[in-house]
Amino acid sequence: MQGTTYSDSLGDIQSIASRLTAVEQLVRDSVMEQIIAKGGPVTAFDLKQVATLHSLDVEEQLAALIKKRTIVVSTAGFITFSYPVSALPTHHRVTLADGRSFHAMCAVDALGTAFTFNQNIMVDSQCSRCRQPVHLAICDQQIMVLQPAETRVLHVDLSLYDNWSGNC
């Protein structure tokens, strides 16, 4: 799926994609694809192997994504998060309609992946308070399955914060 551009459009909420240049979005998409394919953290070296990024200064583009707070890189140089995809295990497992699966950073990010990847999704998660399993499916941008049915999501207006991950 290299070269795919993800929309992140949700009405009036400013998306991550809207903050990026076309080249930065290409790199972000590649980071997400590589994390999903590898099933864990990736490095600048990994990204340099991606054909669509060969002509780019990958380190420069990653620095721009870090500055815009769309990726997180460990001190060892591993890209551990590319919103909404987590390279590290979380309680929020997303399965895309195309069969790929990955961890989302938080429950709200898991919901947003239907829009980011423009696909139907299934999410297997758990309540952060009581640890009760939660399963849902989004089809055609609508929640079609929700178990337990009384599940609720607390949403924070992220437009009020620069660091989204600190308020998830």
Short mmCIF file of C-alpha atoms in Angstrom, two decimals:
data_model
loop_
_atom_site.label_atom_id
_atom_site.label_comp_id
_atom_site.label_asym_id
_atom_site.label_seq_id
_atom_site.Cartn_x
_atom_site.Cartn_y
_atom_site.Cartn_z
CA MET A 1 0.00 0.00 0.00
CA GLN A 2 2.98 2.32 -0.39
CA GLY A 3 2.05 5.66 -1.83
CA THR A 4 -1.42 5.57 -0.28
CA THR A 5 -2.56 8.86 1.21
CA TYR A 6 -4.75 8.62 4.28
CA SER A 7 -7.43 11.22 4.79
CA ASP A 8 -7.93 11.66 8.55
CA SER A 9 -11.01 13.78 7.77
CA LEU A 10 -13.53 14.11 10.58
CA GLY A 11 -15.55 17.22 9.93
CA ASP A 12 -14.33 20.17 11.97
CA ILE A 13 -11.53 18.36 13.80
CA GLN A 14 -8.17 19.43 12.41
CA SER A 15 -6.51 16.25 11.27
CA ILE A 16 -2.87 15.38 11.54
CA ALA A 17 -2.76 15.16 7.74
CA SER A 18 -3.91 18.77 7.44
CA ARG A 19 -0.79 19.92 9.31
CA LEU A 20 1.61 18.21 6.91
CA THR A 21 3.09 19.00 3.52
CA ALA A 22 2.57 16.44 0.76
CA VAL A 23 6.10 15.10 1.26
CA GLU A 24 5.67 14.89 5.04
CA GLN A 25 2.40 13.01 4.51
CA LEU A 26 4.15 10.57 2.17
CA VAL A 27 6.76 9.90 4.86
CA ARG A 28 4.10 9.59 7.58
CA ASP A 29 2.15 7.11 5.45
CA SER A 30 5.34 5.12 4.89
CA VAL A 31 6.12 5.11 8.61
CA MET A 32 2.66 3.73 9.40
CA GLU A 33 2.94 1.12 6.65
CA GLN A 34 6.37 0.01 7.84
CA ILE A 35 5.31 -0.24 11.49
CA ILE A 36 2.30 -2.34 10.47
CA ALA A 37 4.35 -4.56 8.13
CA LYS A 38 7.15 -5.05 10.65
CA GLY A 39 4.86 -5.35 13.66
CA GLY A 40 7.11 -3.12 15.71
CA PRO A 41 9.34 -0.04 15.75
CA VAL A 42 11.14 1.10 12.61
CA THR A 43 14.19 3.27 11.97
CA ALA A 44 15.28 5.87 9.45
CA PHE A 45 17.33 3.08 7.82
CA ASP A 46 14.16 1.00 7.35
CA LEU A 47 12.45 3.96 5.70
CA LYS A 48 15.38 4.57 3.35
CA GLN A 49 14.65 1.13 1.87
CA VAL A 50 11.15 2.25 0.78
CA ALA A 51 11.25 2.95 -2.96
CA THR A 52 9.01 6.02 -2.82
CA LEU A 53 11.35 7.65 -0.28
CA HIS A 54 14.70 7.06 -2.06
CA SER A 55 14.96 10.63 -3.36
CA LEU A 56 14.17 12.22 0.01
CA ASP A 57 16.31 13.26 2.95
CA VAL A 58 14.53 10.87 5.32
CA GLU A 59 16.18 12.27 8.46
CA GLU A 60 15.08 15.80 7.54
CA GLN A 61 11.51 14.64 6.95
CA LEU A 62 11.45 12.69 10.22
CA ALA A 63 12.70 15.78 12.06
CA ALA A 64 9.80 17.76 10.56
CA LEU A 65 7.32 15.08 11.68
CA ILE A 66 8.79 15.11 15.18
CA LYS A 67 8.53 18.91 15.30
CA LYS A 68 4.88 18.69 14.23
CA ARG A 69 4.34 16.00 16.88
CA THR A 70 3.05 13.38 14.50
CA ILE A 71 5.66 10.72 15.30
CA VAL A 72 7.61 9.74 18.39
CA VAL A 73 11.20 8.53 18.14
CA SER A 74 13.03 6.88 21.03
CA THR A 75 16.49 8.00 22.14
CA ALA A 76 17.81 4.86 20.40
CA GLY A 77 16.35 6.07 17.08
CA PHE A 78 13.32 3.78 16.89
CA ILE A 79 10.06 5.26 15.63
CA THR A 80 7.62 3.94 18.22
CA PHE A 81 4.48 5.90 17.35
CA SER A 82 3.03 7.44 14.21
CA TYR A 83 -0.41 8.67 15.17
CA PRO A 84 -2.65 6.67 15.35
CA VAL A 85 -0.39 3.60 14.94
CA SER A 86 1.64 2.28 17.87
CA ALA A 87 4.71 0.14 17.22
CA LEU A 88 4.46 -1.01 20.83
CA PRO A 89 1.73 -3.27 22.23
CA THR A 90 -1.33 -1.50 23.65
CA HIS A 91 -4.78 -2.62 24.78
CA HIS A 92 -6.25 -1.42 21.46
CA ARG A 93 -5.85 -3.89 18.58
CA VAL A 94 -7.18 -2.81 15.17
CA THR A 95 -7.83 -5.11 12.23
CA LEU A 96 -8.29 -3.43 8.86
CA ALA A 97 -10.64 -4.76 6.19
CA ASP A 98 -7.59 -5.71 4.13
CA GLY A 99 -6.56 -8.13 6.91
CA ARG A 100 -3.64 -6.22 8.40
CA SER A 101 -3.65 -5.55 12.12
CA PHE A 102 -1.78 -3.30 14.51
CA HIS A 103 -2.01 -1.55 17.85
CA ALA A 104 -3.54 1.92 18.14
CA MET A 105 -2.20 4.40 20.66
CA CYS A 106 -5.52 4.80 22.47
CA ALA A 107 -9.22 3.95 22.12
CA VAL A 108 -10.05 7.16 20.27
CA ASP A 109 -7.14 6.59 17.89
CA ALA A 110 -8.44 3.06 17.28
CA LEU A 111 -11.80 4.52 16.21
CA GLY A 112 -10.07 7.06 13.99
CA THR A 113 -8.18 4.43 12.04
CA ALA A 114 -11.30 3.76 9.96
CA PHE A 115 -10.89 7.28 8.62
CA THR A 116 -7.09 7.33 8.51
CA PHE A 117 -6.93 4.15 6.44
CA ASN A 118 -10.30 4.70 4.71
CA GLN A 119 -11.32 1.11 5.45
CA ASN A 120 -13.79 -0.80 7.56
CA ILE A 121 -12.19 -1.90 10.83
CA MET A 122 -12.63 -4.13 13.84
CA VAL A 123 -11.27 -3.10 17.22
CA ASP A 124 -10.56 -5.38 20.14
CA SER A 125 -9.87 -3.33 23.22
CA GLN A 126 -10.67 -3.07 26.89
CA CYS A 127 -12.01 -0.49 29.28
CA SER A 128 -9.11 1.48 30.72
CA ARG A 129 -10.84 1.55 34.11
CA CYS A 130 -12.27 -1.94 34.67
CA ARG A 131 -10.45 -3.91 31.92
CA GLN A 132 -13.71 -5.34 30.53
CA PRO A 133 -13.19 -6.46 26.91
CA VAL A 134 -14.67 -4.17 24.26
CA HIS A 135 -15.24 -5.19 20.64
CA LEU A 136 -16.51 -2.96 17.87
CA ALA A 137 -16.71 -2.80 14.12
CA ILE A 138 -16.91 0.29 11.95
CA CYS A 139 -18.37 -0.24 8.48
CA ASP A 140 -18.83 2.60 6.02
CA GLN A 141 -17.78 5.06 8.75
CA GLN A 142 -20.56 3.93 11.12
CA ILE A 143 -20.27 1.86 14.29
CA MET A 144 -22.10 -1.34 13.35
CA VAL A 145 -21.03 -3.64 16.19
CA LEU A 146 -20.47 -2.55 19.78
CA GLN A 147 -20.01 -5.04 22.60
CA PRO A 148 -20.87 -4.37 25.33
CA ALA A 149 -23.65 -2.17 23.97
CA GLU A 150 -23.39 0.32 26.85
CA THR A 151 -19.76 1.19 26.00
CA ARG A 152 -19.00 4.91 26.04
CA VAL A 153 -15.97 6.87 24.89
CA LEU A 154 -14.72 9.95 26.69
CA HIS A 155 -13.51 12.48 24.13
CA VAL A 156 -11.16 15.36 24.82
CA ASP A 157 -11.15 18.35 22.46
CA LEU A 158 -7.63 17.87 21.15
CA SER A 159 -7.66 21.21 19.37
CA LEU A 160 -6.97 22.73 22.80
CA TYR A 161 -3.64 20.89 23.11
CA ASP A 162 -0.36 20.81 21.22
CA ASN A 163 0.63 17.38 22.54
CA TRP A 164 -2.25 15.07 21.66
CA SER A 165 -0.70 11.97 23.19
CA GLY A 166 -0.52 13.63 26.60
CA ASN A 167 -4.30 14.06 26.62
CA CYS A 168 -5.49 10.71 25.30
#
